Amino acid sequence: MFLINCPYCGERDQSEFKAGGEAHIERPKQPTELSDDEWAEYLFMRKNIKGIQFERWNHAHGCRKWFNMIRDTSNDEIKLIYKMGEKPPKG
Amino acid sequence: MKNKYSIFSLIKNAFSYHENWQKAWNDPQPKKEYDAVIVGGGGHGLATAYYLAKKHNMKNIAVVEKGWIGGGNTGRNTTIIRSNYLWDASAGLYDHALKIWEGLSQELNYNVMFSQRGVMNLAHNLQDVRDLKRRTHANRLNGIDAVYLSTEEVKKFCPIINTSPDIRYPVLGGTLQRRAGTARHDAVAWGYARGADEMGVDIIQNCEVKGIKRNGDSVEGIETTKGFIKTKKVGVVAAGHSSVIANMAGIRLPLESKPLQALVSEPVKPIIDTVVMSNAVHAYVSQSDKGELVIGAGTDDYVSYSQKGSHQIVEGTLNAILELYPIFSRMRMLRQWGGIVDICPDASPILSKTSVKGLYFNCGWGTGGFKATPGSGDLFAHTIANDEPHKLNAAFNLNRFVSGDLVDEHGAAAVAH
């Protein structure tokens, strides 16, 4: 259990939030052109990193807005939170 | 068998104050090369090694384990064993395992304390009732014992359940698989380790895999904390850490690793002589032979390797337990813990070859792998030895995520994942 600093509402208990999985997976621009392998990659394959992972979260029991989070999955420490549409920081 | 356990060996050792029992397995250093290496010394990995040696005559093999054997999810689960799955492929897989469980203590000469005390699944709403009835019919068509119980029959089978119609999640019925039950989880790992060790398998503990060496499209060996081990076949059975190993080999898996929590109460006299699972509210209860209530909760929704889970998950489970079993309201909980479970998008496991020759994965068991331990080991050993899946695990290949031929057990397996 941890506290999450919603970029719109401020710090709230994690129980108010819903995890939305890996961030920055782009929807295919030409879905009709995709091979089965590419569909599998988009739909199912995940990095599932032990360490620094980029994720999407939703403040489900609050403002209901989505945002991005960089979190260390080995100890649940949150490194950075940034809004949807913003580019992930490098390095 | 060099040290067969029996009433006679027990009496003999009693005379020497039980100080002269032989070691159940050795503690070898890794050799330079093996015919196959199993990564992960949990129940599934040790069972795989056991069946590779026993049924496929592969004796020059090793199991490498980063901690101690049975110290991961094998020791963290709630020990429930059942095979009442909806789809034909799953029914075949889990009932294969259940049939091995039924003779496992004799086969291993090791008491795994398999207890067929029955598993009951409760229905709390109209859709649950329909789903459970459908699953009962599907189970029977697959030769798996299953009966549907009315509310009164549920109460008769487990009298401490609150079947009052005015609770938040009333009990509208349930299913019962009488052949299902529990086993002692540690004993399963130890029994397989002892059996494998006796056939010459090297069980190497405190040996973490740091890399998978590839030569083009084939495996050449593994880098470990105890040096490089050359091998042409690597079977990965690393549960929550499967994606970490896959990453070393440069392949992608459709897994997400999430915390799953469980807890045990203080020990009390026998009060519940079966296993009751309530999927809608994530409350799973049985009683251990020591007398503790063993309670399973649900998973968190975020990826984590921290072996911790959220407080509200446990709170939700205990709320449900207290409503269903008011008699437990004064019980104190002794321990709570989390294990990291690797969940597939279709909530079914992967027992499969990969795009890399000689690299096999046994993963994705998610929240319910313990029950499958003997069957999983048997079928994975077959897959590794023959470089082809057995017909019972053919459907659980990695390619199903490309072909779309998923084995969708989300909810269908009598457990909400």
Coordinates of C-alpha atoms in Angstrom, one line a residue:
Chain A
M1 CA 0.0 0.0 0.0
F2 CA 1.3 3.4 -0.9
L3 CA 0.3 7.0 -1.4
I4 CA -0.1 8.4 -4.9
N5 CA 0.2 12.0 -5.8
C6 CA -2.5 12.5 -8.4
P7 CA -1.4 15.4 -10.7
Y8 CA -5.0 16.8 -10.4
C9 CA -6.0 16.1 -6.8
G10 CA -2.8 15.8 -4.8
E11 CA -1.7 13.0 -2.5
R12 CA -4.3 10.3 -2.0
D13 CA -4.4 6.7 -0.7
Q14 CA -3.6 4.0 -3.3
S15 CA -7.0 2.4 -2.7
E16 CA -8.6 5.3 -4.6
F17 CA -6.6 4.4 -7.8
K18 CA -6.8 1.7 -10.5
A19 CA -3.7 0.4 -12.2
G20 CA -4.0 0.5 -16.0
G21 CA -0.9 -1.5 -17.0
E22 CA 2.1 -0.7 -19.1
A23 CA 2.3 2.9 -20.5
H24 CA 3.2 4.1 -23.9
I25 CA 1.8 1.2 -25.9
E26 CA 0.6 2.9 -29.0
R27 CA -2.5 1.7 -30.8
P28 CA -1.6 0.6 -34.3
K29 CA -2.1 3.3 -36.9
Q30 CA -3.1 0.9 -39.6
P31 CA -4.9 -2.0 -37.8
T32 CA -5.9 -3.7 -41.1
E33 CA -2.2 -3.9 -42.1
L34 CA -1.1 -5.8 -39.0
S35 CA 0.1 -9.4 -39.0
D36 CA -0.9 -11.9 -36.3
D37 CA 2.5 -11.5 -34.7
E38 CA 2.1 -7.7 -34.5
W39 CA -1.4 -8.1 -33.0
A40 CA -0.1 -10.5 -30.4
E41 CA 2.7 -8.0 -29.6
Y42 CA 0.2 -5.1 -29.2
L43 CA -2.5 -7.0 -27.3
F44 CA -0.7 -9.4 -25.1
M45 CA 3.1 -9.1 -24.8
R46 CA 4.2 -7.0 -21.8
K47 CA 7.6 -6.0 -20.5
N48 CA 6.6 -6.9 -16.9
I49 CA 9.8 -5.3 -15.6
K50 CA 11.3 -6.0 -12.2
G51 CA 12.7 -2.5 -11.6
I52 CA 11.8 0.8 -13.2
Q53 CA 8.5 0.5 -15.1
F54 CA 6.4 3.0 -16.9
E55 CA 2.7 2.6 -16.1
R56 CA -0.7 4.2 -16.5
W57 CA -3.0 4.8 -13.5
N58 CA -6.5 6.1 -13.1
H59 CA -7.8 8.0 -10.1
A60 CA -11.0 5.9 -10.3
H61 CA -12.5 7.0 -6.9
G62 CA -11.5 10.7 -7.4
C63 CA -11.2 12.8 -10.4
R64 CA -11.3 9.8 -12.7
K65 CA -8.5 11.1 -14.8
W66 CA -5.7 9.0 -16.3
F67 CA -2.0 9.8 -15.8
N68 CA 1.4 8.2 -16.1
M69 CA 3.7 6.9 -13.4
I70 CA 7.3 5.7 -13.2
R71 CA 7.5 3.1 -10.4
D72 CA 10.1 0.7 -9.1
T73 CA 8.2 -2.6 -9.1
S74 CA 10.9 -4.3 -6.9
N75 CA 9.9 -2.1 -3.9
D76 CA 6.8 -0.2 -5.1
E77 CA 8.6 3.2 -4.8
I78 CA 7.1 5.9 -7.0
K79 CA 9.7 7.8 -9.0
L80 CA 7.7 10.3 -11.0
I81 CA 4.2 11.1 -12.1
Y82 CA 3.3 13.0 -15.3
K83 CA 0.2 13.7 -17.2
M84 CA -1.2 11.8 -20.2
G85 CA 0.2 13.1 -23.5
E86 CA 3.4 14.2 -21.9
K87 CA 6.6 12.6 -23.2
P88 CA 8.3 10.2 -20.7
P89 CA 11.6 11.7 -19.4
K90 CA 14.8 10.3 -20.8
G91 CA 17.4 8.6 -18.7
Chain B
M1 CA 15.8 -46.9 -2.2
K2 CA 18.8 -46.0 0.1
N3 CA 16.7 -44.7 3.0
K4 CA 13.1 -45.8 2.5
Y5 CA 10.8 -44.3 5.0
S6 CA 8.6 -46.9 6.8
I7 CA 7.3 -47.9 10.2
F8 CA 10.5 -50.0 10.6
S9 CA 12.9 -47.2 9.8
L10 CA 10.9 -45.0 12.2
I11 CA 11.3 -47.5 15.0
K12 CA 15.0 -48.1 14.2
N13 CA 15.7 -44.4 14.3
A14 CA 13.8 -44.0 17.4
F15 CA 16.4 -46.1 19.2
S16 CA 19.1 -43.6 18.2
Y17 CA 17.0 -40.6 19.2
H18 CA 16.3 -39.7 15.5
E19 CA 19.9 -38.4 15.3
N20 CA 21.0 -40.7 12.4
W21 CA 18.4 -40.0 9.7
Q22 CA 20.1 -39.7 6.3
K23 CA 20.1 -36.4 4.4
A24 CA 17.0 -36.3 2.2
W25 CA 19.0 -34.7 -0.6
N26 CA 22.6 -33.6 -1.3
D27 CA 24.0 -30.1 -1.7
P28 CA 26.3 -30.4 -4.7
Q29 CA 28.2 -27.7 -6.6
P30 CA 27.3 -27.4 -10.3
K31 CA 29.1 -29.4 -12.9
K32 CA 30.4 -27.8 -16.0
E33 CA 27.8 -29.3 -18.3
Y34 CA 24.4 -30.9 -18.0
D35 CA 22.0 -32.5 -20.6
A36 CA 19.2 -30.2 -19.2
V37 CA 18.9 -27.5 -16.5
I38 CA 15.7 -26.6 -14.8
V39 CA 15.6 -23.0 -13.6
G40 CA 13.5 -22.7 -10.4
G41 CA 13.5 -25.2 -7.5
G42 CA 9.8 -24.9 -6.5
G43 CA 7.3 -27.8 -6.7
H44 CA 6.9 -27.5 -10.5
G45 CA 10.6 -27.3 -11.2
L46 CA 11.5 -30.2 -8.9
A47 CA 8.6 -32.3 -10.3
T48 CA 9.9 -31.6 -13.8
A49 CA 13.4 -32.8 -12.9
Y50 CA 11.9 -35.9 -11.1
Y51 CA 9.9 -37.0 -14.2
L52 CA 12.8 -36.2 -16.6
A53 CA 14.9 -38.6 -14.6
K54 CA 12.2 -41.2 -14.0
K55 CA 10.2 -41.4 -17.2
H56 CA 12.7 -40.0 -19.8
N57 CA 15.9 -41.4 -18.3
M58 CA 17.7 -38.0 -18.3
K59 CA 19.9 -38.3 -15.2
N60 CA 22.6 -35.8 -16.0
I61 CA 20.4 -32.8 -15.2
A62 CA 20.3 -30.1 -12.6
V63 CA 17.8 -27.8 -10.8
V64 CA 19.1 -24.3 -10.0
E65 CA 17.3 -22.3 -7.4
K66 CA 18.2 -18.8 -6.3
G67 CA 17.1 -19.3 -2.7
W68 CA 16.2 -22.5 -1.1
I69 CA 13.9 -25.2 -2.6
G70 CA 10.2 -24.7 -2.0
G71 CA 10.9 -21.2 -0.6
G72 CA 8.9 -19.3 -3.2
N73 CA 5.3 -19.6 -4.2
T74 CA 5.4 -23.3 -3.3
G75 CA 5.5 -22.3 0.3
R76 CA 3.2 -19.3 0.0
N77 CA 0.0 -20.8 -1.5
T78 CA -3.1 -21.9 0.3
T79 CA -2.6 -25.6 -0.9
I80 CA -5.9 -26.1 -2.6
I81 CA -6.1 -28.9 -5.1
R82 CA -9.1 -29.4 -7.5
S83 CA -9.7 -30.0 -11.2
N84 CA -13.2 -28.5 -11.8
Y85 CA -12.2 -26.3 -14.7
L86 CA -14.7 -25.4 -17.5
W87 CA -12.8 -25.9 -20.7
D88 CA -11.8 -29.3 -22.1
A89 CA -8.1 -28.4 -22.3
S90 CA -8.0 -27.2 -18.7
A91 CA -10.0 -30.2 -17.4
G92 CA -7.5 -32.5 -19.1
L93 CA -4.5 -30.7 -17.6
Y94 CA -5.8 -30.3 -14.0
D95 CA -7.4 -33.7 -13.7
H96 CA -4.2 -35.3 -15.0
A97 CA -2.5 -33.6 -12.0
L98 CA -5.2 -34.7 -9.6
K99 CA -4.9 -38.3 -10.6
I100 CA -1.1 -38.2 -9.9
W101 CA -1.9 -36.5 -6.5
E102 CA -4.0 -39.5 -5.6
G103 CA -1.0 -41.9 -5.6
L104 CA 1.8 -39.4 -5.0
S105 CA 2.7 -40.2 -1.3
Q106 CA 3.2 -43.8 -2.2
E107 CA 5.1 -43.1 -5.4
L108 CA 7.5 -40.7 -3.6
N109 CA 7.7 -42.7 -0.4
Y110 CA 7.1 -39.3 1.2
N111 CA 3.9 -38.2 2.9
V112 CA 2.6 -35.2 1.1
M113 CA -0.5 -35.2 3.3
F114 CA -2.9 -35.2 0.4
S115 CA -6.4 -34.9 1.9
Q116 CA -9.4 -35.3 -0.3
R117 CA -11.7 -33.3 1.9
G118 CA -13.6 -31.8 -1.0
V119 CA -13.7 -28.3 -2.4
M120 CA -17.0 -26.4 -2.4
N121 CA -17.5 -23.3 -4.6
L122 CA -20.3 -20.9 -3.6
A123 CA -22.7 -19.0 -5.8
H124 CA -23.8 -15.6 -4.6
N125 CA -25.9 -14.2 -7.4
L126 CA -28.0 -15.5 -10.3
Q127 CA -25.1 -15.4 -12.8
D128 CA -22.9 -17.4 -10.4
V129 CA -25.7 -20.0 -10.2
R130 CA -25.9 -20.3 -13.9
D131 CA -22.1 -20.4 -14.4
L132 CA -21.6 -23.0 -11.7
K133 CA -24.4 -25.3 -13.1
R134 CA -22.9 -25.0 -16.5
R135 CA -19.4 -25.9 -15.1
T136 CA -20.8 -28.8 -13.2
H137 CA -22.3 -30.2 -16.5
A138 CA -19.0 -29.5 -18.4
N139 CA -17.0 -31.3 -15.6
R140 CA -19.2 -34.4 -15.8
L141 CA -18.8 -34.6 -19.6
N142 CA -15.1 -34.6 -19.0
G143 CA -15.3 -37.4 -16.4
I144 CA -14.6 -35.0 -13.5
D145 CA -16.7 -35.6 -10.4
A146 CA -18.9 -32.6 -9.7
V147 CA -22.3 -32.0 -8.1
Y148 CA -24.4 -28.9 -7.7
L149 CA -25.7 -28.1 -4.2
S150 CA -28.7 -26.2 -3.1
T151 CA -28.4 -23.6 -0.3
E152 CA -29.7 -26.3 2.2
E153 CA -27.2 -28.8 0.9
V154 CA -24.4 -26.3 1.3
K155 CA -25.4 -25.7 4.9
K156 CA -25.6 -29.4 5.5
F157 CA -22.1 -30.0 4.1
C158 CA -20.5 -27.1 6.0
P159 CA -22.8 -26.1 8.9
I160 CA -20.8 -23.0 10.0
I161 CA -21.7 -21.1 6.8
N162 CA -24.2 -18.3 7.2
T163 CA -26.9 -19.1 4.6
S164 CA -29.3 -16.4 5.8
P165 CA -31.0 -14.8 2.7
D166 CA -30.5 -11.2 4.0
I167 CA -26.7 -11.0 4.0
R168 CA -24.9 -8.8 1.5
Y169 CA -23.8 -11.8 -0.6
P170 CA -26.3 -14.6 0.2
V171 CA -25.4 -18.2 -0.6
L172 CA -27.7 -19.3 -3.4
G173 CA -26.0 -22.6 -4.0
G174 CA -22.7 -24.1 -4.7
T175 CA -20.7 -26.9 -6.4
L176 CA -18.8 -29.7 -4.7
Q177 CA -15.8 -31.7 -6.0
R178 CA -15.3 -34.5 -3.5
R179 CA -12.0 -35.7 -5.0
A180 CA -10.5 -32.2 -4.5
G181 CA -8.8 -31.1 -1.3
T182 CA -5.4 -30.0 0.1
A183 CA -1.9 -31.2 0.5
R184 CA 1.2 -30.1 2.5
H185 CA 2.9 -27.7 0.2
D186 CA 6.5 -28.0 1.6
A187 CA 6.3 -31.8 1.5
V188 CA 5.6 -31.8 -2.2
A189 CA 8.8 -29.9 -2.9
W190 CA 10.8 -32.0 -0.4
G191 CA 9.4 -35.3 -1.7
Y192 CA 10.2 -34.5 -5.3
A193 CA 13.6 -33.2 -4.4
R194 CA 14.4 -36.4 -2.5
G195 CA 13.2 -38.5 -5.3
A196 CA 15.1 -36.5 -8.0
D197 CA 18.3 -36.5 -5.9
E198 CA 18.2 -40.2 -5.5
M199 CA 18.1 -40.7 -9.3
G200 CA 21.2 -38.5 -9.6
V201 CA 19.7 -35.0 -10.2
D202 CA 21.8 -32.2 -8.9
I203 CA 19.8 -29.8 -6.8
I204 CA 21.8 -26.6 -6.6
Q205 CA 20.5 -24.0 -4.1
N206 CA 21.6 -20.4 -3.6
C207 CA 22.4 -20.3 -7.3
E208 CA 20.7 -17.4 -9.2
V209 CA 20.6 -17.3 -12.9
K210 CA 22.1 -14.1 -14.3
G211 CA 21.9 -14.7 -18.0
I212 CA 20.9 -17.1 -20.7
K213 CA 23.6 -17.6 -23.3
R214 CA 22.4 -18.1 -26.9
N215 CA 24.2 -19.1 -30.0
G216 CA 21.9 -17.7 -32.7
D217 CA 18.6 -19.5 -32.2
S218 CA 19.7 -22.1 -29.8
V219 CA 20.5 -22.2 -26.1
E220 CA 24.2 -22.8 -25.1
G221 CA 24.1 -22.4 -21.4
I222 CA 23.3 -20.2 -18.4
E223 CA 25.3 -17.7 -16.4
T224 CA 24.7 -18.1 -12.7
T225 CA 26.1 -16.8 -9.4
K226 CA 28.1 -20.1 -9.2
G227 CA 29.6 -19.7 -12.7
F228 CA 28.7 -20.7 -16.3
I229 CA 26.8 -24.0 -16.8
K230 CA 26.8 -25.4 -20.3
T231 CA 23.6 -27.1 -21.5
K232 CA 21.5 -27.5 -24.6
K233 CA 18.2 -27.5 -22.8
V234 CA 16.9 -25.0 -20.3
G235 CA 13.4 -25.4 -18.7
V236 CA 12.4 -22.2 -17.0
V237 CA 9.9 -22.7 -14.1
A238 CA 10.4 -19.3 -12.3
A239 CA 6.7 -18.3 -11.6
G240 CA 6.6 -14.5 -10.8
H241 CA 10.1 -14.0 -12.2
S242 CA 9.5 -15.7 -15.6
S243 CA 9.5 -12.4 -17.4
V244 CA 12.9 -11.5 -15.9
I245 CA 14.4 -14.8 -17.2
A246 CA 12.6 -14.3 -20.6
N247 CA 14.2 -10.9 -20.8
M248 CA 17.7 -12.4 -20.4
A249 CA 17.0 -14.8 -23.3
G250 CA 15.6 -12.0 -25.4
I251 CA 12.1 -13.3 -25.8
R252 CA 8.7 -11.7 -24.9
L253 CA 6.0 -13.2 -22.7
P254 CA 2.4 -12.1 -22.2
L255 CA 2.7 -12.1 -18.4
E256 CA 2.0 -9.6 -15.6
S257 CA 3.4 -10.3 -12.2
K258 CA 1.1 -9.3 -9.3
P259 CA 0.9 -9.7 -5.6
L260 CA -1.5 -12.4 -4.2
Q261 CA -2.0 -12.4 -0.5
A262 CA -2.9 -15.1 2.0
L263 CA -3.1 -15.3 5.8
V264 CA -3.4 -17.8 8.6
S265 CA -5.2 -17.5 12.0
E266 CA -4.2 -18.7 15.4
P267 CA -4.7 -22.5 15.6
V268 CA -8.1 -23.7 16.9
K269 CA -9.9 -27.1 17.2
P270 CA -11.3 -28.6 14.0
I271 CA -14.1 -26.4 12.8
I272 CA -14.1 -26.6 9.0
D273 CA -13.4 -30.0 7.4
T274 CA -13.5 -29.0 3.8
V275 CA -12.3 -26.2 1.5
V276 CA -14.8 -23.4 0.8
M277 CA -14.1 -21.0 -2.1
S278 CA -16.2 -18.0 -2.6
N279 CA -15.1 -16.4 -5.9
A280 CA -17.4 -13.4 -6.0
V281 CA -16.0 -12.1 -2.8
H282 CA -12.5 -13.5 -2.9
A283 CA -12.7 -15.5 0.3
Y284 CA -11.1 -19.0 0.3
V285 CA -11.0 -20.9 3.6
S286 CA -9.7 -24.2 4.8
Q287 CA -8.2 -25.5 8.0
S288 CA -4.6 -26.8 8.3
D289 CA -3.8 -29.9 10.3
K290 CA -2.2 -27.6 12.9
G291 CA -5.6 -26.0 13.3
E292 CA -4.9 -22.7 11.6
L293 CA -7.5 -21.2 9.3
V294 CA -5.8 -20.8 5.9
I295 CA -7.3 -17.9 4.1
G296 CA -6.7 -16.8 0.5
A297 CA -7.3 -13.3 -0.8
G298 CA -7.4 -11.7 -4.2
T299 CA -4.6 -10.1 -6.3
D300 CA -3.7 -6.5 -6.5
D301 CA -4.2 -4.9 -10.0
Y302 CA -0.6 -3.5 -10.4
V303 CA 2.6 -5.2 -11.3
S304 CA 4.9 -5.7 -8.3
Y305 CA 7.7 -7.9 -7.3
S306 CA 7.8 -6.7 -3.7
Q307 CA 6.0 -9.7 -2.2
K308 CA 3.7 -7.2 -0.4
G309 CA 0.1 -6.4 -1.2
S310 CA -2.5 -3.8 -0.4
H311 CA -4.2 -3.7 2.9
Q312 CA -7.6 -3.1 1.4
I313 CA -7.4 -6.5 -0.4
V314 CA -7.0 -8.4 2.9
E315 CA -9.7 -6.2 4.5
G316 CA -12.2 -7.0 1.7
T317 CA -11.5 -10.7 2.0
L318 CA -11.9 -10.7 5.8
N319 CA -15.1 -8.7 5.5
A320 CA -16.5 -11.4 3.3
I321 CA -15.3 -14.2 5.6
L322 CA -16.9 -12.6 8.7
E323 CA -20.2 -12.3 6.9
L324 CA -20.1 -15.9 5.7
Y325 CA -18.7 -17.3 8.9
P326 CA -19.9 -15.2 11.9
I327 CA -18.3 -17.8 14.2
F328 CA -14.8 -16.5 13.1
S329 CA -15.5 -13.0 14.3
R330 CA -13.2 -13.3 17.4
M331 CA -10.4 -15.1 15.7
R332 CA -7.0 -13.4 15.6
M333 CA -4.8 -13.6 12.5
L334 CA -1.2 -14.8 13.0
R335 CA 0.6 -14.1 9.8
Q336 CA -0.1 -12.4 6.4
W337 CA 2.1 -12.6 3.4
G338 CA 2.2 -12.0 -0.4
G339 CA 3.5 -14.0 -3.2
I340 CA 4.2 -12.8 -6.8
V341 CA 2.0 -14.6 -9.3
D342 CA 2.5 -14.5 -13.1
I343 CA -0.8 -14.0 -14.8
C344 CA -1.6 -14.7 -18.4
P345 CA -4.2 -12.7 -20.3
D346 CA -6.4 -15.8 -20.5
A347 CA -5.6 -17.0 -17.0
S348 CA -4.3 -20.3 -18.3
P349 CA -0.7 -21.4 -18.0
I350 CA 2.1 -21.7 -20.6
L351 CA 3.9 -25.0 -20.9
S352 CA 5.7 -24.5 -24.1
K353 CA 8.6 -24.5 -26.5
T354 CA 9.8 -21.0 -27.5
S355 CA 11.3 -19.4 -30.6
V356 CA 14.7 -20.3 -29.1
K357 CA 15.7 -23.9 -29.6
G358 CA 16.3 -25.7 -26.3
L359 CA 14.5 -23.0 -24.3
Y360 CA 11.2 -24.1 -22.6
F361 CA 8.9 -22.1 -20.4
N362 CA 6.5 -23.4 -17.7
C363 CA 4.8 -20.3 -16.4
G364 CA 1.6 -18.2 -16.2
W365 CA 0.0 -20.4 -13.6
G366 CA -1.2 -17.2 -12.0
T367 CA -3.2 -17.6 -8.8
G368 CA -3.7 -21.4 -9.0
G369 CA -0.5 -23.3 -9.8
F370 CA -0.1 -25.4 -6.7
K371 CA -2.8 -27.9 -7.6
A372 CA -1.2 -28.7 -10.9
T373 CA 2.3 -29.4 -9.5
P374 CA 2.6 -33.1 -10.4
G375 CA 0.9 -32.9 -13.7
S376 CA 2.8 -29.8 -14.7
G377 CA 6.1 -31.5 -13.9
D378 CA 5.1 -34.6 -15.8
L379 CA 4.0 -32.8 -18.9
F380 CA 6.8 -30.2 -18.9
A381 CA 9.3 -33.1 -18.6
H382 CA 7.7 -34.7 -21.6
T383 CA 7.9 -31.4 -23.6
I384 CA 11.6 -31.0 -22.7
A385 CA 12.6 -34.6 -23.4
N386 CA 10.8 -34.9 -26.7
D387 CA 11.1 -31.3 -27.8
E388 CA 7.3 -31.7 -28.5
P389 CA 4.4 -31.1 -26.1
H390 CA 2.3 -33.9 -24.7
K391 CA -1.3 -33.9 -26.1
L392 CA -2.5 -32.7 -22.6
N393 CA -0.4 -29.5 -22.8
A394 CA -0.5 -28.9 -26.5
A395 CA -3.2 -26.2 -26.1
F396 CA -1.0 -24.4 -23.5
N397 CA 1.5 -23.3 -26.1
L398 CA 3.0 -19.8 -26.4
N399 CA 1.7 -19.5 -29.9
R400 CA -1.9 -19.3 -28.8
F401 CA -1.5 -15.5 -28.2
V402 CA -0.7 -15.2 -31.9
S403 CA -3.3 -17.6 -33.3
G404 CA -6.0 -16.4 -30.9
D405 CA -6.8 -19.9 -29.7
L406 CA -6.9 -18.9 -26.1
V407 CA -8.0 -21.1 -23.2
D408 CA -10.1 -18.4 -21.5
E409 CA -10.4 -19.5 -17.8
H410 CA -11.0 -16.0 -16.4
G411 CA -14.0 -16.5 -14.2
A412 CA -14.8 -19.8 -15.9
A413 CA -12.4 -21.8 -13.7
A414 CA -14.6 -21.2 -10.7
V415 CA -12.2 -18.5 -9.5
A416 CA -12.3 -14.8 -10.3
H417 CA -8.7 -13.9 -11.1

